[in-house]
Each structure stands twice: as C-alpha cells, then as structure tokens.
Short mmCIF file of C-alpha atoms and ligand atoms in Angstrom, two decimals:
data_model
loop_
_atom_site.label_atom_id
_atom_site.label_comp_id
_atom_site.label_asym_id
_atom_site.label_seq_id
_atom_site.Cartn_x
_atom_site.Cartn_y
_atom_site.Cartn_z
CA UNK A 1041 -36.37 28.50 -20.17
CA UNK A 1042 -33.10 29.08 -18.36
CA UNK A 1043 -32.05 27.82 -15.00
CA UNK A 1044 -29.18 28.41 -12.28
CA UNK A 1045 -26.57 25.86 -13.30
CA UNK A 1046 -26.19 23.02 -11.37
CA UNK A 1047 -22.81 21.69 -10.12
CA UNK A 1048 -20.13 22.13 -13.19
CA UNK A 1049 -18.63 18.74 -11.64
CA UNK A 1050 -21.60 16.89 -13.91
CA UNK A 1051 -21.44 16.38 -17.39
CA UNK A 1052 -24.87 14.87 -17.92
CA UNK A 1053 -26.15 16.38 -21.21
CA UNK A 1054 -29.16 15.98 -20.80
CA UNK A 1055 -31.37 14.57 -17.84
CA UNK A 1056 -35.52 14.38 -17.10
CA UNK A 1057 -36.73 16.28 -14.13
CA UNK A 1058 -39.61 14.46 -11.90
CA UNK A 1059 -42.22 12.04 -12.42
CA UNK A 1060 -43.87 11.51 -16.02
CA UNK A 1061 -45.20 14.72 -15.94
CA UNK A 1062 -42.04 16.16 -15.62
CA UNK A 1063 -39.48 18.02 -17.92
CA UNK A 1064 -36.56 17.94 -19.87
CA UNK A 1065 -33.10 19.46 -18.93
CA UNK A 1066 -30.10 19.64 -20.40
CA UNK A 1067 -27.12 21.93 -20.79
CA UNK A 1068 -27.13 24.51 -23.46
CA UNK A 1069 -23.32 22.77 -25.37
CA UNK A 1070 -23.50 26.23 -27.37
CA UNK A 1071 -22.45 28.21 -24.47
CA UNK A 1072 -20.04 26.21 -23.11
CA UNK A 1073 -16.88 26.67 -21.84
CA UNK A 1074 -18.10 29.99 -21.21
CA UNK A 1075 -20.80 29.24 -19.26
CA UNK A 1076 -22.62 26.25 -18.00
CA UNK A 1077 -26.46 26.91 -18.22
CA UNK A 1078 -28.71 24.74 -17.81
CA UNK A 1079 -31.72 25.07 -20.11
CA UNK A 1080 -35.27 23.19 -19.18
CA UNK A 1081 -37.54 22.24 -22.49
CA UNK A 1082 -41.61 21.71 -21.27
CA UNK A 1083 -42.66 21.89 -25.14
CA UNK A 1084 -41.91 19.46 -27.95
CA UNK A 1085 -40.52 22.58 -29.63
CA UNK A 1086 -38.09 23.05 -27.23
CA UNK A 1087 -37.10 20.13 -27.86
CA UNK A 1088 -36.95 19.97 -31.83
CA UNK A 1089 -35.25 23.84 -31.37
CA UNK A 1090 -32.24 22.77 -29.10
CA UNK A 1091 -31.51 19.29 -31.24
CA UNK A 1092 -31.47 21.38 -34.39
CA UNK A 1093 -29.43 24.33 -33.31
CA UNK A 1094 -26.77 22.16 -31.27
CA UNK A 1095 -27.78 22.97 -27.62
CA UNK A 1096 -27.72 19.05 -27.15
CA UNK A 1097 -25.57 17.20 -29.92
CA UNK A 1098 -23.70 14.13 -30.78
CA UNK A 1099 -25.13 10.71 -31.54
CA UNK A 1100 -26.27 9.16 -28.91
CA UNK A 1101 -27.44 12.39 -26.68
CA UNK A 1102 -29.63 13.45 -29.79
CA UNK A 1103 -31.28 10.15 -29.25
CA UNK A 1104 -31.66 10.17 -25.49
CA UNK A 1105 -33.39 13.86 -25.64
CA UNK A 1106 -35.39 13.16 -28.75
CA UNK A 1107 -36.55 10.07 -26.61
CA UNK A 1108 -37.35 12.29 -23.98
CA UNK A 1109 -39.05 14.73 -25.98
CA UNK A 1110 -41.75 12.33 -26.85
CA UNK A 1111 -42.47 12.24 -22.94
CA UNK A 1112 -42.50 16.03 -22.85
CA UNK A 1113 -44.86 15.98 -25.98
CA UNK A 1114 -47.65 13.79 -23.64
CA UNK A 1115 -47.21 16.17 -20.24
CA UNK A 1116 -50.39 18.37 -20.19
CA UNK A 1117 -53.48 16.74 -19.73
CA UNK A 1118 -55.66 15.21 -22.27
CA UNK A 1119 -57.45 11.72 -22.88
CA UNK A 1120 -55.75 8.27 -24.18
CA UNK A 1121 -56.53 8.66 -27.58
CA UNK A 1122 -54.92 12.01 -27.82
CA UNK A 1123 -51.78 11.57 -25.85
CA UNK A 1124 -51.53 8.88 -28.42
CA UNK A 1125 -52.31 10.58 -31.31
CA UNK A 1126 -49.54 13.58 -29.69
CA UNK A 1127 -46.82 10.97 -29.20
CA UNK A 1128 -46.22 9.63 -32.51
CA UNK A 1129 -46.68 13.15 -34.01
CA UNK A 1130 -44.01 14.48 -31.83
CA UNK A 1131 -41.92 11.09 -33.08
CA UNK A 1132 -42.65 12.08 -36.77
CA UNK A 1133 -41.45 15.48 -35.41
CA UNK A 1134 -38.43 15.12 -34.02
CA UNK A 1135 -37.18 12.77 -36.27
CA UNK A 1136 -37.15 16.45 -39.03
CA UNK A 1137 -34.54 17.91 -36.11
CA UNK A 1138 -31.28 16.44 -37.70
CA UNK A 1139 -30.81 13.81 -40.49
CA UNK A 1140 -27.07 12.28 -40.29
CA UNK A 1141 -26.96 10.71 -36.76
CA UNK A 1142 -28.91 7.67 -36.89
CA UNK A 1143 -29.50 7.31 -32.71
CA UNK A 1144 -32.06 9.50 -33.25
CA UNK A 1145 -34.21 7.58 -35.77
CA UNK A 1146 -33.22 4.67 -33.70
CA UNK A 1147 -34.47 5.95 -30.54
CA UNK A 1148 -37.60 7.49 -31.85
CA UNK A 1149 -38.15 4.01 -33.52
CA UNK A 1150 -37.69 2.26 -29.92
CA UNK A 1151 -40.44 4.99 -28.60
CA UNK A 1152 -42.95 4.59 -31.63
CA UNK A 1153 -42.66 0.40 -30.55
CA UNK A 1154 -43.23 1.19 -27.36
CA UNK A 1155 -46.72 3.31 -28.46
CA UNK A 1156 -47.50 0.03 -30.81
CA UNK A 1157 -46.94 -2.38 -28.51
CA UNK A 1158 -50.45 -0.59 -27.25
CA UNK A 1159 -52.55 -2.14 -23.93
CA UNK A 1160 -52.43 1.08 -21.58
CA UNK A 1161 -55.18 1.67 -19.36
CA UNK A 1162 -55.08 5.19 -19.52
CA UNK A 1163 -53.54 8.66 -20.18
CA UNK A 1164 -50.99 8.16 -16.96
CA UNK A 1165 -50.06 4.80 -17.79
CA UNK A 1166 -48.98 5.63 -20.95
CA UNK A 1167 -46.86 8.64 -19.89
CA UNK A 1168 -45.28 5.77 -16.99
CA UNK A 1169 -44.41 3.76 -20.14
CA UNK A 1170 -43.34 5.82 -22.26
CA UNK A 1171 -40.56 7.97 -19.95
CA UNK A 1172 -39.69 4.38 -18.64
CA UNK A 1173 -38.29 3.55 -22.26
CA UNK A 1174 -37.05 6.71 -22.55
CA UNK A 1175 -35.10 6.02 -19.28
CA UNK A 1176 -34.00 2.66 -20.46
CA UNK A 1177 -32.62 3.85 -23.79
CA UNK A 1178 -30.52 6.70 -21.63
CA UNK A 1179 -29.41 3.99 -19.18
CA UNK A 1180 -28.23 1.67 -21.64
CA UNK A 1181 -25.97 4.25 -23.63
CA UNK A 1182 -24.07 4.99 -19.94
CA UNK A 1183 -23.50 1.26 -20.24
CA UNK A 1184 -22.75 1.05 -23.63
CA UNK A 1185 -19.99 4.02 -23.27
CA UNK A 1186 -18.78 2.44 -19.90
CA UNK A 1187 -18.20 -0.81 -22.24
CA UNK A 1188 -16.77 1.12 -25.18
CA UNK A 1189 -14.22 2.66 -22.67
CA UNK A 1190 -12.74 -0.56 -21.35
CA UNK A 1191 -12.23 -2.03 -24.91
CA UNK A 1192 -11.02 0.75 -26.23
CA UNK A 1193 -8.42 1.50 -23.67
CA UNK A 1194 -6.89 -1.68 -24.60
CA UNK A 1195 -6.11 -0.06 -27.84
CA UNK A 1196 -3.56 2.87 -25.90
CA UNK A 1197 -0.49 2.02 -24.67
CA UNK A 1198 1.55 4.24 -21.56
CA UNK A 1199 2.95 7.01 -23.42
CA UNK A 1200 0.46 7.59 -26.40
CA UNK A 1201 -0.17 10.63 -28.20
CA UNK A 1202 -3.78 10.59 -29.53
CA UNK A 1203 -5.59 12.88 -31.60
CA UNK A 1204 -9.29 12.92 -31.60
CA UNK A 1205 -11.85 15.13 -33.50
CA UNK A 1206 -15.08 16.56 -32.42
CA UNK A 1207 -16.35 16.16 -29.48
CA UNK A 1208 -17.45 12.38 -28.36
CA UNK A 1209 -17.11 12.97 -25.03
CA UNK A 1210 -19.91 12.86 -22.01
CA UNK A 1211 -21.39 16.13 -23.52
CA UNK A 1212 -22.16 13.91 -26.51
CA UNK A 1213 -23.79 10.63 -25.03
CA UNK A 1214 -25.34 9.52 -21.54
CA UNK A 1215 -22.16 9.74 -19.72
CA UNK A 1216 -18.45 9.32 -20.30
CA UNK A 1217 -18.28 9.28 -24.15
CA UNK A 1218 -17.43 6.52 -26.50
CA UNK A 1219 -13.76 7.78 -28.18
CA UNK A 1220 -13.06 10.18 -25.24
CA UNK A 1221 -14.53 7.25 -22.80
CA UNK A 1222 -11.56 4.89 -24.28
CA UNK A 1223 -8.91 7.63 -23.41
CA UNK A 1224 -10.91 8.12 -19.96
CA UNK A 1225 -10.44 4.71 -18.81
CA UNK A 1226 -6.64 4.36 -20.06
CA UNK A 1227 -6.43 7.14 -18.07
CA UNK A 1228 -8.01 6.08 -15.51
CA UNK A 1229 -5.72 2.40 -15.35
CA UNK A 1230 -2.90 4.84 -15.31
CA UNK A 1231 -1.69 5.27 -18.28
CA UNK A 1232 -0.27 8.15 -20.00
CA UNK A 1233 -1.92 9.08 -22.40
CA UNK A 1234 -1.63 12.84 -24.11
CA UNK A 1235 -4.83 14.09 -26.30
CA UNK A 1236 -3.90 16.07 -29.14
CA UNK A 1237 -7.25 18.06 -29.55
CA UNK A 1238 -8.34 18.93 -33.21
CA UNK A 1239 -10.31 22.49 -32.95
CA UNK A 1240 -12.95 21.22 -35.33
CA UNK A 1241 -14.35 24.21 -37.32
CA UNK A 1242 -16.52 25.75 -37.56
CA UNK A 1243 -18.78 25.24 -34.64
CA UNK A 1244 -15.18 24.36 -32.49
CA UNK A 1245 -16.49 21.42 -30.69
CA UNK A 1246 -13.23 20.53 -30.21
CA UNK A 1247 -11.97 23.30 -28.97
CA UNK A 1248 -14.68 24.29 -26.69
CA UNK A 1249 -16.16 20.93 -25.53
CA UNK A 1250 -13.39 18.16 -25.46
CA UNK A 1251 -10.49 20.47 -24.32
CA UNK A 1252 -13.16 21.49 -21.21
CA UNK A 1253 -14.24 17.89 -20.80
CA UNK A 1254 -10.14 16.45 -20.77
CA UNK A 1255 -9.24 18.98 -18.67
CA UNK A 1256 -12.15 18.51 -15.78
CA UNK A 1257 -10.76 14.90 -15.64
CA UNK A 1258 -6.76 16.30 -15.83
CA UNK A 1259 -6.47 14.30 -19.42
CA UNK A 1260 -2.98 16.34 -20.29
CA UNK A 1261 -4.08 17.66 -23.89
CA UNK A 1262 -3.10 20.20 -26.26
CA UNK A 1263 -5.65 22.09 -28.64
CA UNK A 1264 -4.62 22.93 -32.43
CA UNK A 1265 -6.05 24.06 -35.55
CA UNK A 1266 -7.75 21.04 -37.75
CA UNK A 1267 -5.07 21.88 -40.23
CA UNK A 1268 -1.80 20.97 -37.97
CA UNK A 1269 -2.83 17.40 -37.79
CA UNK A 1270 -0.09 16.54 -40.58
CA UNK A 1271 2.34 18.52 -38.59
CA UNK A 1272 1.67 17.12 -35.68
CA UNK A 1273 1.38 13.34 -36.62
CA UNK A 1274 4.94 13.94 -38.99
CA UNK A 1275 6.62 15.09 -36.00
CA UNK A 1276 5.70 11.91 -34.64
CA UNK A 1277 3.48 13.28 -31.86
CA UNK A 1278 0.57 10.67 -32.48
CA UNK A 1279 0.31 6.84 -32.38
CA UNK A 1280 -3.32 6.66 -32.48
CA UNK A 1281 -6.38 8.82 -33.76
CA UNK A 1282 -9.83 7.60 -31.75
CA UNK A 1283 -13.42 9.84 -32.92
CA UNK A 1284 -16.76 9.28 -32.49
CA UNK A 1285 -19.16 8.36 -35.24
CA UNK A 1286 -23.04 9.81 -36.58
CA UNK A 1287 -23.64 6.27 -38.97
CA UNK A 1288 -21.85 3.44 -39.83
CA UNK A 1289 -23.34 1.66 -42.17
CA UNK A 1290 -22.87 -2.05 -42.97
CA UNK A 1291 -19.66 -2.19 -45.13
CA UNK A 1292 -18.07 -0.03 -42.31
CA UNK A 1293 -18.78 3.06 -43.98
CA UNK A 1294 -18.25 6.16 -40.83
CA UNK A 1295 -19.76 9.15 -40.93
CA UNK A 1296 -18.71 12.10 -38.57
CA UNK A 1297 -18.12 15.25 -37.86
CA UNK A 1298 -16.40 17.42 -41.15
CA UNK A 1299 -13.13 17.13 -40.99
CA UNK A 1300 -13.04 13.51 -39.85
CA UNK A 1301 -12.45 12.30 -43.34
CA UNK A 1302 -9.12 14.66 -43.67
CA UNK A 1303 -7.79 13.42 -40.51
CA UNK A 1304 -8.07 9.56 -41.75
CA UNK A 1305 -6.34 10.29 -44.84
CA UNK A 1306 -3.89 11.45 -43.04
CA UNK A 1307 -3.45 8.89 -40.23
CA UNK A 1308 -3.46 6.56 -43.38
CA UNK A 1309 -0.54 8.21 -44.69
CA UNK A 1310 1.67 8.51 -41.72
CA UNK A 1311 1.11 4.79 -41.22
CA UNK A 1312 -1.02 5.80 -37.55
CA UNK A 1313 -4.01 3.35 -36.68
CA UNK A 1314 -7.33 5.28 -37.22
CA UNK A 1315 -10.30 4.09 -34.55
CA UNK A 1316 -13.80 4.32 -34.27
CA UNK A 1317 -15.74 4.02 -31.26
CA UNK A 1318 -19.39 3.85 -31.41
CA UNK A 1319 -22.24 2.12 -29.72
CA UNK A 1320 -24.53 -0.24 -31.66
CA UNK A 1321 -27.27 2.51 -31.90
CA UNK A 1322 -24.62 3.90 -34.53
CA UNK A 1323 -24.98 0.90 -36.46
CA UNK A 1324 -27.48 1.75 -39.73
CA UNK A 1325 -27.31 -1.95 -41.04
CA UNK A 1326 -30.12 -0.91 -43.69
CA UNK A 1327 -27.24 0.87 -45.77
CA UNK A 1328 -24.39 -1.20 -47.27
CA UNK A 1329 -22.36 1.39 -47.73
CA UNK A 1330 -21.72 5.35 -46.51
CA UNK A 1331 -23.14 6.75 -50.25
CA UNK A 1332 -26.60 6.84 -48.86
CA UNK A 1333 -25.80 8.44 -45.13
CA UNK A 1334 -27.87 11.92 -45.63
CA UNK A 1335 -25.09 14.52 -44.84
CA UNK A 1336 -26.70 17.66 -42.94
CA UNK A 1337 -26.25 21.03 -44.29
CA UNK A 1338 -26.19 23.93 -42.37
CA UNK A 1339 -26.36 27.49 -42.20
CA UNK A 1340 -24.27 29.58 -44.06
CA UNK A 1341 -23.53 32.39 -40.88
CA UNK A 1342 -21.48 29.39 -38.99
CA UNK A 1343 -18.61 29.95 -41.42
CA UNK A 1344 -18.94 33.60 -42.47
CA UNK A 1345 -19.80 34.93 -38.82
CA UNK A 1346 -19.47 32.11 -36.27
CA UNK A 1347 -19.84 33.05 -32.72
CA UNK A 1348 -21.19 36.31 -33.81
CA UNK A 1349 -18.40 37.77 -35.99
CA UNK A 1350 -18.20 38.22 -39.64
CA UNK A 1351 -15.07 37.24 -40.72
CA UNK A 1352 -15.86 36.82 -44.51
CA UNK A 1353 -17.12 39.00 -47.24
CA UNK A 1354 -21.06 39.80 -47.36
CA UNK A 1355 -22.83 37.60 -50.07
CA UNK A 1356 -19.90 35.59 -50.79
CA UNK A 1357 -20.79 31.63 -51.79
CA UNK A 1358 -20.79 28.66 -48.59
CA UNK A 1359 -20.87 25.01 -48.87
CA UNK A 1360 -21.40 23.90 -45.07
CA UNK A 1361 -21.67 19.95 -44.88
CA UNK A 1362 -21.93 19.11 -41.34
CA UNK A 1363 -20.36 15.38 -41.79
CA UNK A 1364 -18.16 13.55 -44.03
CA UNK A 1365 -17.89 9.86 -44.90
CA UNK A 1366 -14.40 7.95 -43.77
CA UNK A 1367 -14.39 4.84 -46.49
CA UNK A 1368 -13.98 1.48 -43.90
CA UNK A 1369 -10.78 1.03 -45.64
CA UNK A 1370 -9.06 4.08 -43.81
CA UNK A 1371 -10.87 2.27 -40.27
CA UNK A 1372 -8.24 0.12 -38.32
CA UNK A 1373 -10.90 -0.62 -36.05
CA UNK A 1374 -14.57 0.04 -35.02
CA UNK A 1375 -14.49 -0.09 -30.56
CA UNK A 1376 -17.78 -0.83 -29.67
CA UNK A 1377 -19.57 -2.18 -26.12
CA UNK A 1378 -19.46 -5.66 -27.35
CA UNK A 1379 -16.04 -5.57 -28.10
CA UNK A 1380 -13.44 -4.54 -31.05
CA UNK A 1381 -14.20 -4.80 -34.63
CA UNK A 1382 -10.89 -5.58 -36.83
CA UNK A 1383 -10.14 -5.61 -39.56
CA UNK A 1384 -13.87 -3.70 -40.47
CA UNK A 1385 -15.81 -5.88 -42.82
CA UNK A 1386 -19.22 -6.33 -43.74
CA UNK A 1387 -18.97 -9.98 -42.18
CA UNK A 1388 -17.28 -9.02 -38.80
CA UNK A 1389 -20.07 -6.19 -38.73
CA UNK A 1390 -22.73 -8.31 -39.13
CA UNK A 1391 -21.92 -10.92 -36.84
CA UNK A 1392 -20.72 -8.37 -33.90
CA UNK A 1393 -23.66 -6.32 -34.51
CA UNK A 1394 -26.44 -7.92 -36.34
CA UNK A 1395 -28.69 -9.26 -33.75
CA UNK A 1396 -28.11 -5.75 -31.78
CA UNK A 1397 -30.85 -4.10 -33.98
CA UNK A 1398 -33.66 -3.94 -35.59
CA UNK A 1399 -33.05 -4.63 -39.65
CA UNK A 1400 -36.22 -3.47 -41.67
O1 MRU B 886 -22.80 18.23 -35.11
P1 MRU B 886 -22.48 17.46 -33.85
O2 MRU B 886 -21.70 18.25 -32.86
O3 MRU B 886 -23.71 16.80 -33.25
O4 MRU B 886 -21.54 16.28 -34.35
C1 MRU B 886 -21.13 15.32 -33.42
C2 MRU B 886 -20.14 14.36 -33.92
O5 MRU B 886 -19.81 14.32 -35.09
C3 MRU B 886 -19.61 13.36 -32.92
O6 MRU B 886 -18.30 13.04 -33.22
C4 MRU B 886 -20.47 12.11 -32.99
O7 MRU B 886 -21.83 12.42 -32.84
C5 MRU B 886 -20.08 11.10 -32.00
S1 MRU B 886 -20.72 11.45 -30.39
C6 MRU B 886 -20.30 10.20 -29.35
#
C-alpha cells in the first residue's frame, strides 16, 4: 500500500507504525530521487516482496525490516500456538528474500532466539516481545553507525577527496550509514571533505541514493560513471575510498556491491588506502574466507532495460552478480563501532569481533 510521504528531511528506511499490532513502513529506495513514497507492508509478503526487489536494501536495513516482518507476520489474531507456529515460518521465509547480506540471517536468527527463549503467557505477549527485539536490533544499528562514524572520521583529513561506491548511507541502515556515516561526521567536525560518487550500475545506487543523501546534508560531491574511477584517482582527485560491506567473513574477506572489487584494485594500484566500514552484524565469522559468501544473481532486465528502457539487443546473453568479493589484502582497514581494524587479519578480527556474535 502507498502513503503520502512524510517529511523528505527523514531518511529513516524503514520504521514500525503503532503498538504490536501495528505495521511496517518504509520508503520505496526504487523510486527515489524522484519521488519519496512511503510504502506500508501489513503482510509478510510485503515484506519478503520489497527486500527482494530493492524497495528497502543494504545490510543492515534488510535486517531491521526482515526483523520487523516477523512482527507483521503475528498481527491478525489467532491463539499462542499459532502465532508461534506463524513466526518462525515467516523467519524461514524471509530469510529466501536475499542471500549475500548476512544482517539478515543475523537478525532473523536474533528473532527465532527470541521465539526459543519461549515462557509467553499469551498471543499479545508474544507480539510485545517479539517487536521489542525487533526494536532493539533497529536501535542498536543507529548506535552502531553513530560509532562507525566517529572512528571512521578519524581516517579523513581537511581537504580529502573520497570516493565511495554504492550506497551505505542512512537509506541503507537505521540511520546515518556506516561509510557515508564516517564522511558525515568529518563533515560534521568541519572538515572538508569532497565525495567522489561512483554511479554504481546497474541499479545506480550511487547515483540516485548517495548523491541525494550527500547533498540533503551539503556533503560537496561529484557523481561519475563506475568506469572514471582510474581517471579520477590518477589525476590525483582521491586520498581515500570508504564503502559499505554485505559479509565479511573471518580472514577479512568483503563482499559488496559489484563493482566494489574493481574499485579496490584500483585504489591498490594508485597507492590510495581502501576502507571498510561495517557493523559487527556484517561479521559472518562461520566462513574463513569470502569463497563461500553466496553471491546473489539477479534479473537479467536490470542490465538490458533498467529503469524501463531497453538498451540492449532482445535475447542477447546476461551474467548479473549482484556482489563481488574484495580479497582482505586490498582492505587497509575494516571501521567498525568498536573501533578500527588494521592491518585486517584473521587474529585482529577475531579478537575485535569475536565475542560480538554468535559462532555456530
Ligand atoms: O543490492 P543492495 O543495494 O542492497 O547492495 C547494498 C550494498 O552493497 C551496500 O554497500 C552494503 O549493503 C552496505 S550498506 C551499509
């Protein structure tokens, strides 16, 4: 269902609407800059629809309104057992949406612990427990990105040119963003800092999310096509590349957005650091390295007509890997809330991150 934007000065993604037998809302990211609507999900399926076709997206907000979704899965009426029964079906569910981001097994995880953990006295208390762990994994990730932004700001100097791809801005998390938090809050303590925005085909999150997102805060930043980035860093344009990530695994292994791969090789070869900033929740600890990250493929009409326009020839063959995998060696650093990782090693990993989560 659509609904009458609210103010375009918020960049919550997503956010629940009343008590436990309330709703989801978020903001449809597919529309945007064009237009900011606001669309409200009061079925699991609404859920599952806008996760897999990019209405809500990036890491951590997958995991906030897959969280949330469980609650919407246990709104109509019905007794204990079956509000039970519904909640770790829709957790089974949603966790078929996407496979590359691990924040949403990880929050579906927290919400199937929370069902275990069992002892509710009824349908309503249940629902009261489960949206308060939903709310609980949202309000840790604002905290978490508030975190990531003051350790990563450390990183920029006054003057900077840094490129970022993607979009791992509020749009993407609870609030504020992990890599674009970092340039945020340099921002913020006055520094000046110019973004050099890579488009990021084919979906243009780039283009259409971070530009909108770094100009609502007056970030100065310049858009260009994924394939200026050599350009631009050999003119000398760029003393630091900062991106999000989907999974890290426990060598240091990053997975992100396509493209994200090309622009470390390159930062690697104009001597530029490369940085990572990601909450723990990005942390897959049960894979030592980035082979066995599942990389999402999608649809073959985002390349040959994206945005409604075919601009390739009918029939003709697609390979459409949503992510890539940046080796740790090409990481100068991972920025995440409990401070900087560097150099990126199994060991520093482990002993920054390791009691953070849950190992099976
Ligand atoms: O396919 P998307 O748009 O969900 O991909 C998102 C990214 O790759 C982001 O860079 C990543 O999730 C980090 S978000 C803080």
């Amino acid at each position: 269902m659509n609904v009458p934007a609210r103010s375009a000065a918020s960049e919550d993604s997503v956010r629940w609407i009343g008590d436990e037998t309330g709703l989801l809302e978020m903001i449809d990211q597919t529309l945007l800059p064009g237009s900011t609507t606001l669309i409200r999900c009061e079925r699991v399926e609404e859920v599952w629809e806008a996760i897999r076709a990019l209405r809500v997206r990036g890491a951590p907000a997958i995991g906030i309104a897959a969280a949330y979704g469980v609650c919407v899965a246990i709104r109509g009426e019905g007794s204990l057992a079956d509000l039970l029964q519904r909640a770790v079906s829709a957790a089974d569910y949603l966790a078929t949406s996407r496979p590359t981001a691990v924040n949403l097994f990880w929050a579906l995880d927290r919400m199937r612990s929370r069902i275990a953990e069992g002892s509710f006295a009824d349908a309503p208390a249940l629902r009261r427990a489960l949206l308060d762990e939903a709310r609980a994994i949202h309000d840790e990730d604002r905290q978490m990105c508030r975190a990531i932004g003051r350790h990563g700001a450390e990183l920029f100097e006054d003057g900077f040119g840094v490129l970022t791809h993607c979009n791992a801005g509020g749009l993407a998390t609870a609030e504020y963003g992990t890599a674009l938090s970092a340039i945020f809050t340099a921002h913020d303590q006055g520094k000046r800092i110019h973004v050099w925005v890579d488009e990021t085909r084919p979906l243009l999150q780039g283009a259409r999310l971070t530009a909108w997102e770094l100009m609502r805060h007056q970030v100065p930043c310049t858009l260009i096509c994924d394939s200026m980035a050599a350009q631009v860093m050999r003119e000398g344009r760029i003393q630091a590349v900062i991106v999000g990530a989907d999974r890290i695994t426990a060598n240091g292994d990053v997975a992100n957005k396509i493209g994200t791969y090309s622009v470390a090789v390159l930062a690697h070869h104009h001597g530029i650091p490369f940085y990572v900033a990601a909450p723990s929740s990005t942390f897959d600890l049960t894979l030592v390295s980035g082979e066995g990250i599942p990389i999402e493929q999608r649809a073959a009409s985002e390349i040959t007509e994206g945005f409604g326009r075919r601009t390739a020839p009918e029939g003709v063959a697609v390979y459409n890997p949503a992510f890539d995998v940046v080796p740790a060696r090409l990481v100068t650093a991972i920025v995440t809330e409990r401070g900087v990782i560097a150099p990126v090693s199994a060991r520093r990993i482990a002993s920054v991150i390791g009691d953070a989560i849950e190992i099976a």
